[in-house]
Structure formats: C-alpha cells, structure tokens
Amino acid sequence: LSWMQSFFRSPLPAAEIIARALTGAGIEVEGVVRHAPGFDHVVTGRIVQVDPHPNADRLRICQTDLGGAEPVQIVTGAANVQLGDIIPVALPGAHLPSGIRIQPSKLRGVESGGMYCSRKELGLEGGVDGVEILSPDTPIGVPAAGPMGVGDEVLTLSILANRPDLMSMRGVAREMAALGLAELTEPAFGEMSGSEPGAIAVRLEAA
C-alpha cells in the first residue's frame, strides 16, 4: 500500500476497506498481509510529565499521553527521553522481537503500565542509543509501525483473464479511483522541447 499511495493525491483508506471495495467490484482479494512482526500493542505516546523515582536514582516516572482520557504511568531508565518527546510505547500484551513480553509491573515499588522502546527492541536497525524519539508532528495513540516506516500492508489480488488492465499497479490504482477510494494523480512524464527546426507537432486525440 505504501507503493500504491504514490498513485494518489489523497490518503488511502484502511486495507480492509480497500479489500471490501475491490471484492465488491469483482476483483477478488485473496488476503491482506501485514509486515510488522512484533508491533502489536506498540503505539505512539507523548511524555507529558517526568518525575524522579523515589527509590532509584537512575529511574524516572513518566506520565504518557497515549490518546486516551488519562495518561499512562511508565517507569523508565532511558536517559535520552525528555518532557514532550514522542516515543514508541509497548503496552501490556506486546511480545517484542527482542523476546521481551510486556506485562503490568512494579519497578522499585512504582506501578508501570508499559515500556518505551528502542529500535533494537523492536527488531529494527539503526537509530539512537536509547529509546527511539519520533518526529514532533507524529500523531498520538496510533500504531507505531506507520510513523516508524515499517509495517506495510500487502494485498494479494486474483486477476481474471478478461482484466489484463489490472496486471499493473497503475491499473489497480485506476480501478480504486473509479470506486471512489481516493483521488488519482496524473502520471509524471519528462519534458519535451519543440524548439528544434523541423519539430513534429503531436496531438493526442484519444486522451
């Protein structure tokens, strides 16, 4: 879908909505696969309050806005996070690629409702030494896979012999636009100069 999005001016809807629309138009969607292993129960959050831990110098108690009515308290030992940072937060129920299972816990006697994540803990390469700091304009409370550039979704289509027009990305994009899913962009072509002597005039009669 990240590739398909490049054919549209407006954002595409969720994969399930696209799958239903295409299937309703007679284009069978055999499956939707999400390539974001380990990102279940990992969302974006903003640190809205930071307090020292009463029983540990290296730990801090952070209140984290996850888009809900109340912030979630998370105890962290990460030295690189600050008030206002937006970070990936693994919530109870998450099983990270690093092998860590997230459960509600107490750290030195203080309740913690999740864990701030580094790229390594999420099975990704690169990044800073510590918790991953996301862009300041990242939306809050959404699955972290999208803002981190992972977790693309792939639709498998069964194309019938009488629809060779759907054997390309742009062909499927045109069908999706015809179904009202998003606004199609015009393809980009290189510039042609007609200033040379004897240049040929071209007229497109069947746009």
PDB file of C-alpha atoms in Angstrom, residues 8-196:
ATOM      1  CA  PHE A   8      -2.962   9.097  -5.266  1.00  0.00           C
ATOM      2  CA  ARG A   9      -3.275  12.704  -4.143  1.00  0.00           C
ATOM      3  CA  SER A  10      -5.391  11.857  -1.104  1.00  0.00           C
ATOM      4  CA  PRO A  11      -4.622   9.295   1.626  1.00  0.00           C
ATOM      5  CA  LEU A  12      -5.808   5.759   1.037  1.00  0.00           C
ATOM      6  CA  PRO A  13      -8.312   4.215   3.463  1.00  0.00           C
ATOM      7  CA  ALA A  14      -7.525   1.166   5.596  1.00  0.00           C
ATOM      8  CA  ALA A  15      -6.547  -2.063   3.858  1.00  0.00           C
ATOM      9  CA  GLU A  16      -9.783  -3.764   4.928  1.00  0.00           C
ATOM     10  CA  ILE A  17     -11.882  -1.025   3.290  1.00  0.00           C
ATOM     11  CA  ILE A  18      -9.882  -1.339   0.064  1.00  0.00           C
ATOM     12  CA  ALA A  19     -10.249  -5.137   0.130  1.00  0.00           C
ATOM     13  CA  ARG A  20     -14.026  -4.942   0.553  1.00  0.00           C
ATOM     14  CA  ALA A  21     -14.399  -2.379  -2.239  1.00  0.00           C
ATOM     15  CA  LEU A  22     -12.273  -4.336  -4.717  1.00  0.00           C
ATOM     16  CA  THR A  23     -14.012  -7.629  -3.905  1.00  0.00           C
ATOM     17  CA  GLY A  24     -17.393  -5.938  -4.320  1.00  0.00           C
ATOM     18  CA  ALA A  25     -16.280  -4.812  -7.779  1.00  0.00           C
ATOM     19  CA  GLY A  26     -15.441  -8.399  -8.773  1.00  0.00           C
ATOM     20  CA  ILE A  27     -11.699  -8.230  -8.063  1.00  0.00           C
ATOM     21  CA  GLU A  28     -11.088 -10.952  -5.504  1.00  0.00           C
ATOM     22  CA  VAL A  29      -8.712 -10.047  -2.688  1.00  0.00           C
ATOM     23  CA  GLU A  30      -7.193 -13.341  -1.572  1.00  0.00           C
ATOM     24  CA  GLY A  31      -5.571 -11.916   1.528  1.00  0.00           C
ATOM     25  CA  VAL A  32      -4.101  -8.971   3.401  1.00  0.00           C
ATOM     26  CA  VAL A  33      -0.678  -9.479   4.980  1.00  0.00           C
ATOM     27  CA  ARG A  34       0.814  -7.056   7.484  1.00  0.00           C
ATOM     28  CA  HIS A  35       4.598  -6.958   7.552  1.00  0.00           C
ATOM     29  CA  ALA A  36       5.176  -5.595  11.045  1.00  0.00           C
ATOM     30  CA  PRO A  37       6.116  -8.526  13.291  1.00  0.00           C
ATOM     31  CA  GLY A  38       6.381  -7.572  16.933  1.00  0.00           C
ATOM     32  CA  PHE A  39       4.473  -4.298  16.579  1.00  0.00           C
ATOM     33  CA  ASP A  40       1.173  -5.488  18.054  1.00  0.00           C
ATOM     34  CA  HIS A  41       0.295  -3.357  21.105  1.00  0.00           C
ATOM     35  CA  VAL A  42       3.031  -0.810  20.280  1.00  0.00           C
ATOM     36  CA  VAL A  43       1.631   2.724  19.927  1.00  0.00           C
ATOM     37  CA  THR A  44       2.898   6.288  19.844  1.00  0.00           C
ATOM     38  CA  GLY A  45       2.866   8.335  23.041  1.00  0.00           C
ATOM     39  CA  ARG A  46       3.926  11.771  24.269  1.00  0.00           C
ATOM     40  CA  ILE A  47       5.683  12.274  27.606  1.00  0.00           C
ATOM     41  CA  VAL A  48       3.641  14.887  29.480  1.00  0.00           C
ATOM     42  CA  GLN A  49       5.225  14.677  32.938  1.00  0.00           C
ATOM     43  CA  VAL A  50       8.561  13.477  34.307  1.00  0.00           C
ATOM     44  CA  ASP A  51       9.284  12.879  37.992  1.00  0.00           C
ATOM     45  CA  PRO A  52      12.238  11.313  39.799  1.00  0.00           C
ATOM     46  CA  HIS A  53      11.784   7.806  41.168  1.00  0.00           C
ATOM     47  CA  PRO A  54      11.742   7.893  44.984  1.00  0.00           C
ATOM     48  CA  ASN A  55      13.662   4.629  45.305  1.00  0.00           C
ATOM     49  CA  ALA A  56      16.080   4.643  42.354  1.00  0.00           C
ATOM     50  CA  ASP A  57      18.351   7.398  41.070  1.00  0.00           C
ATOM     51  CA  ARG A  58      18.514   6.018  37.520  1.00  0.00           C
ATOM     52  CA  LEU A  59      14.755   5.570  37.071  1.00  0.00           C
ATOM     53  CA  ARG A  60      12.145   8.204  36.258  1.00  0.00           C
ATOM     54  CA  ILE A  61       8.365   8.125  36.481  1.00  0.00           C
ATOM     55  CA  CYS A  62       6.780   9.419  33.293  1.00  0.00           C
ATOM     56  CA  GLN A  63       3.132  10.196  32.572  1.00  0.00           C
ATOM     57  CA  THR A  64       2.494   9.342  28.930  1.00  0.00           C
ATOM     58  CA  ASP A  65      -0.335  10.592  26.716  1.00  0.00           C
ATOM     59  CA  LEU A  66      -1.487   7.690  24.546  1.00  0.00           C
ATOM     60  CA  GLY A  67      -4.520   9.474  23.161  1.00  0.00           C
ATOM     61  CA  GLY A  68      -6.866   8.264  25.914  1.00  0.00           C
ATOM     62  CA  ALA A  69      -8.730  10.148  28.620  1.00  0.00           C
ATOM     63  CA  GLU A  70      -5.916   9.725  31.157  1.00  0.00           C
ATOM     64  CA  PRO A  71      -2.140   9.450  30.757  1.00  0.00           C
ATOM     65  CA  VAL A  72      -0.441   6.128  31.445  1.00  0.00           C
ATOM     66  CA  GLN A  73       2.305   5.928  34.059  1.00  0.00           C
ATOM     67  CA  ILE A  74       5.511   4.326  32.806  1.00  0.00           C
ATOM     68  CA  VAL A  75       8.747   3.915  34.741  1.00  0.00           C
ATOM     69  CA  THR A  76      11.825   4.189  32.543  1.00  0.00           C
ATOM     70  CA  GLY A  77      15.574   4.063  32.884  1.00  0.00           C
ATOM     71  CA  ALA A  78      16.153   5.611  29.457  1.00  0.00           C
ATOM     72  CA  ALA A  79      18.423   8.613  29.788  1.00  0.00           C
ATOM     73  CA  ASN A  80      17.670  10.145  26.387  1.00  0.00           C
ATOM     74  CA  VAL A  81      13.929  10.846  26.773  1.00  0.00           C
ATOM     75  CA  GLN A  82      12.661  14.272  27.831  1.00  0.00           C
ATOM     76  CA  LEU A  83       9.403  16.023  28.558  1.00  0.00           C
ATOM     77  CA  GLY A  84       7.423  16.437  25.318  1.00  0.00           C
ATOM     78  CA  ASP A  85       9.148  13.635  23.406  1.00  0.00           C
ATOM     79  CA  ILE A  86       7.021  11.335  21.263  1.00  0.00           C
ATOM     80  CA  ILE A  87       8.144   7.734  21.530  1.00  0.00           C
ATOM     81  CA  PRO A  88       7.012   4.187  20.691  1.00  0.00           C
ATOM     82  CA  VAL A  89       5.341   2.615  23.730  1.00  0.00           C
ATOM     83  CA  ALA A  90       4.886  -1.142  24.162  1.00  0.00           C
ATOM     84  CA  LEU A  91       1.709  -1.831  26.142  1.00  0.00           C
ATOM     85  CA  PRO A  92       0.770  -4.910  28.178  1.00  0.00           C
ATOM     86  CA  GLY A  93       0.237  -7.825  25.808  1.00  0.00           C
ATOM     87  CA  ALA A  94       3.077  -6.848  23.471  1.00  0.00           C
ATOM     88  CA  HIS A  95       5.657  -9.508  22.568  1.00  0.00           C
ATOM     89  CA  LEU A  96       8.652  -7.688  21.126  1.00  0.00           C
ATOM     90  CA  PRO A  97      11.056  -9.176  18.549  1.00  0.00           C
ATOM     91  CA  SER A  98      13.799  -8.913  21.185  1.00  0.00           C
ATOM     92  CA  GLY A  99      11.908 -11.550  23.200  1.00  0.00           C
ATOM     93  CA  ILE A 100      10.537  -9.180  25.820  1.00  0.00           C
ATOM     94  CA  ARG A 101       6.920  -9.730  26.877  1.00  0.00           C
ATOM     95  CA  ILE A 102       5.245  -6.629  28.298  1.00  0.00           C
ATOM     96  CA  GLN A 103       3.154  -7.040  31.457  1.00  0.00           C
ATOM     97  CA  PRO A 104       1.910  -4.526  34.027  1.00  0.00           C
ATOM     98  CA  SER A 105       4.681  -4.407  36.595  1.00  0.00           C
ATOM     99  CA  LYS A 106       6.261  -2.585  39.514  1.00  0.00           C
ATOM    100  CA  LEU A 107       9.745  -1.137  39.282  1.00  0.00           C
ATOM    101  CA  ARG A 108      11.187  -0.458  42.725  1.00  0.00           C
ATOM    102  CA  GLY A 109       7.678  -0.251  44.157  1.00  0.00           C
ATOM    103  CA  VAL A 110       6.149   2.033  41.484  1.00  0.00           C
ATOM    104  CA  GLU A 111       3.493   0.816  39.007  1.00  0.00           C
ATOM    105  CA  SER A 112       4.470   0.855  35.324  1.00  0.00           C
ATOM    106  CA  GLY A 113       1.954   0.320  32.529  1.00  0.00           C
ATOM    107  CA  GLY A 114       4.296  -0.271  29.602  1.00  0.00           C
ATOM    108  CA  MET A 115       7.780   0.273  28.207  1.00  0.00           C
ATOM    109  CA  TYR A 116       9.430   2.875  25.980  1.00  0.00           C
ATOM    110  CA  CYS A 117      11.121   1.121  23.052  1.00  0.00           C
ATOM    111  CA  SER A 118      14.390   1.447  21.181  1.00  0.00           C
ATOM    112  CA  ARG A 119      14.692   0.390  17.539  1.00  0.00           C
ATOM    113  CA  LYS A 120      16.730  -2.635  18.621  1.00  0.00           C
ATOM    114  CA  GLU A 121      13.974  -3.802  20.958  1.00  0.00           C
ATOM    115  CA  LEU A 122      11.539  -3.536  18.034  1.00  0.00           C
ATOM    116  CA  GLY A 123      13.785  -5.621  15.783  1.00  0.00           C
ATOM    117  CA  LEU A 124      14.954  -2.647  13.686  1.00  0.00           C
ATOM    118  CA  GLU A 125      18.435  -1.488  12.756  1.00  0.00           C
ATOM    119  CA  GLY A 126      19.981   1.923  13.261  1.00  0.00           C
ATOM    120  CA  GLY A 127      18.609   4.693  15.418  1.00  0.00           C
ATOM    121  CA  VAL A 128      19.919   6.385  18.528  1.00  0.00           C
ATOM    122  CA  ASP A 129      21.462   4.712  21.541  1.00  0.00           C
ATOM    123  CA  GLY A 130      18.334   4.514  23.655  1.00  0.00           C
ATOM    124  CA  VAL A 131      14.629   4.984  23.144  1.00  0.00           C
ATOM    125  CA  GLU A 132      13.577   5.999  19.613  1.00  0.00           C
ATOM    126  CA  ILE A 133      12.445   9.639  19.502  1.00  0.00           C
ATOM    127  CA  LEU A 134       9.794  10.178  16.826  1.00  0.00           C
ATOM    128  CA  SER A 135       9.055  13.337  14.836  1.00  0.00           C
ATOM    129  CA  PRO A 136       7.272  16.104  16.820  1.00  0.00           C
ATOM    130  CA  ASP A 137       4.326  16.030  14.379  1.00  0.00           C
ATOM    131  CA  THR A 138       3.705  12.292  14.871  1.00  0.00           C
ATOM    132  CA  PRO A 139       0.059  11.618  15.836  1.00  0.00           C
ATOM    133  CA  ILE A 140      -0.519  10.248  19.322  1.00  0.00           C
ATOM    134  CA  GLY A 141      -2.090   6.894  20.130  1.00  0.00           C
ATOM    135  CA  VAL A 142      -1.666   5.338  16.683  1.00  0.00           C
ATOM    136  CA  PRO A 143       0.193   2.090  15.895  1.00  0.00           C
ATOM    137  CA  ALA A 144       3.891   2.937  15.936  1.00  0.00           C
ATOM    138  CA  ALA A 145       4.678   0.865  12.851  1.00  0.00           C
ATOM    139  CA  GLY A 146       3.383   3.540  10.452  1.00  0.00           C
ATOM    140  CA  PRO A 147       5.335   6.541  11.784  1.00  0.00           C
ATOM    141  CA  MET A 148       8.453   4.358  12.057  1.00  0.00           C
ATOM    142  CA  GLY A 149       8.221   3.410   8.384  1.00  0.00           C
ATOM    143  CA  VAL A 150       7.561  -0.289   8.904  1.00  0.00           C
ATOM    144  CA  GLY A 151       4.516  -2.495   8.850  1.00  0.00           C
ATOM    145  CA  ASP A 152       3.460  -2.101   5.240  1.00  0.00           C
ATOM    146  CA  GLU A 153       0.339  -3.964   4.160  1.00  0.00           C
ATOM    147  CA  VAL A 154       0.230  -6.155   1.042  1.00  0.00           C
ATOM    148  CA  LEU A 155      -2.969  -7.137  -0.759  1.00  0.00           C
ATOM    149  CA  THR A 156      -2.933 -10.268  -2.918  1.00  0.00           C
ATOM    150  CA  LEU A 157      -5.363  -9.983  -5.842  1.00  0.00           C
ATOM    151  CA  SER A 158      -6.745 -12.725  -8.049  1.00  0.00           C
ATOM    152  CA  ILE A 159      -6.896 -11.164 -11.532  1.00  0.00           C
ATOM    153  CA  LEU A 160      -9.185 -12.776 -14.103  1.00  0.00           C
ATOM    154  CA  ALA A 161      -8.114 -13.290 -17.715  1.00  0.00           C
ATOM    155  CA  ASN A 162     -10.552 -10.660 -19.003  1.00  0.00           C
ATOM    156  CA  ARG A 163      -8.965  -7.886 -16.860  1.00  0.00           C
ATOM    157  CA  PRO A 164      -5.392  -7.502 -18.125  1.00  0.00           C
ATOM    158  CA  ASP A 165      -5.701  -3.813 -17.255  1.00  0.00           C
ATOM    159  CA  LEU A 166      -5.331  -4.866 -13.611  1.00  0.00           C
ATOM    160  CA  MET A 167      -1.968  -6.542 -14.162  1.00  0.00           C
ATOM    161  CA  SER A 168      -0.154  -3.376 -13.119  1.00  0.00           C
ATOM    162  CA  MET A 169      -0.058  -1.103 -10.083  1.00  0.00           C
ATOM    163  CA  ARG A 170      -1.466   1.831 -12.044  1.00  0.00           C
ATOM    164  CA  GLY A 171      -4.237  -0.330 -13.459  1.00  0.00           C
ATOM    165  CA  VAL A 172      -5.358  -1.291  -9.971  1.00  0.00           C
ATOM    166  CA  ALA A 173      -4.971   2.337  -8.867  1.00  0.00           C
ATOM    167  CA  ARG A 174      -7.327   3.456 -11.664  1.00  0.00           C
ATOM    168  CA  GLU A 175      -9.877   0.872 -10.517  1.00  0.00           C
ATOM    169  CA  MET A 176      -9.572   2.046  -6.909  1.00  0.00           C
ATOM    170  CA  ALA A 177     -10.092   5.652  -8.027  1.00  0.00           C
ATOM    171  CA  ALA A 178     -13.177   4.613 -10.024  1.00  0.00           C
ATOM    172  CA  LEU A 179     -14.528   3.032  -6.817  1.00  0.00           C
ATOM    173  CA  GLY A 180     -14.126   6.370  -5.019  1.00  0.00           C
ATOM    174  CA  LEU A 181     -11.411   5.209  -2.626  1.00  0.00           C
ATOM    175  CA  ALA A 182      -9.048   8.140  -3.275  1.00  0.00           C
ATOM    176  CA  GLU A 183      -8.155  10.796  -5.853  1.00  0.00           C
ATOM    177  CA  LEU A 184      -5.774   9.588  -8.547  1.00  0.00           C
ATOM    178  CA  THR A 185      -2.713  11.588  -9.565  1.00  0.00           C
ATOM    179  CA  GLU A 186      -1.643  12.148 -13.149  1.00  0.00           C
ATOM    180  CA  PRO A 187       1.480  10.217 -14.182  1.00  0.00           C
ATOM    181  CA  ALA A 188       4.652  12.281 -14.426  1.00  0.00           C
ATOM    182  CA  PHE A 189       6.327  12.466 -17.822  1.00  0.00           C
ATOM    183  CA  GLY A 190       9.607  14.059 -18.865  1.00  0.00           C
ATOM    184  CA  GLU A 191       9.650  17.415 -20.623  1.00  0.00           C
ATOM    185  CA  MET A 192       9.893  17.599 -24.440  1.00  0.00           C
ATOM    186  CA  SER A 193      11.269  20.575 -26.259  1.00  0.00           C
ATOM    187  CA  GLY A 194       9.706  21.584 -29.588  1.00  0.00           C
ATOM    188  CA  SER A 195      12.130  24.366 -30.434  1.00  0.00           C
ATOM    189  CA  GLU A 196      14.355  22.370 -32.786  1.00  0.00           C
TER     190      GLU A 196
END
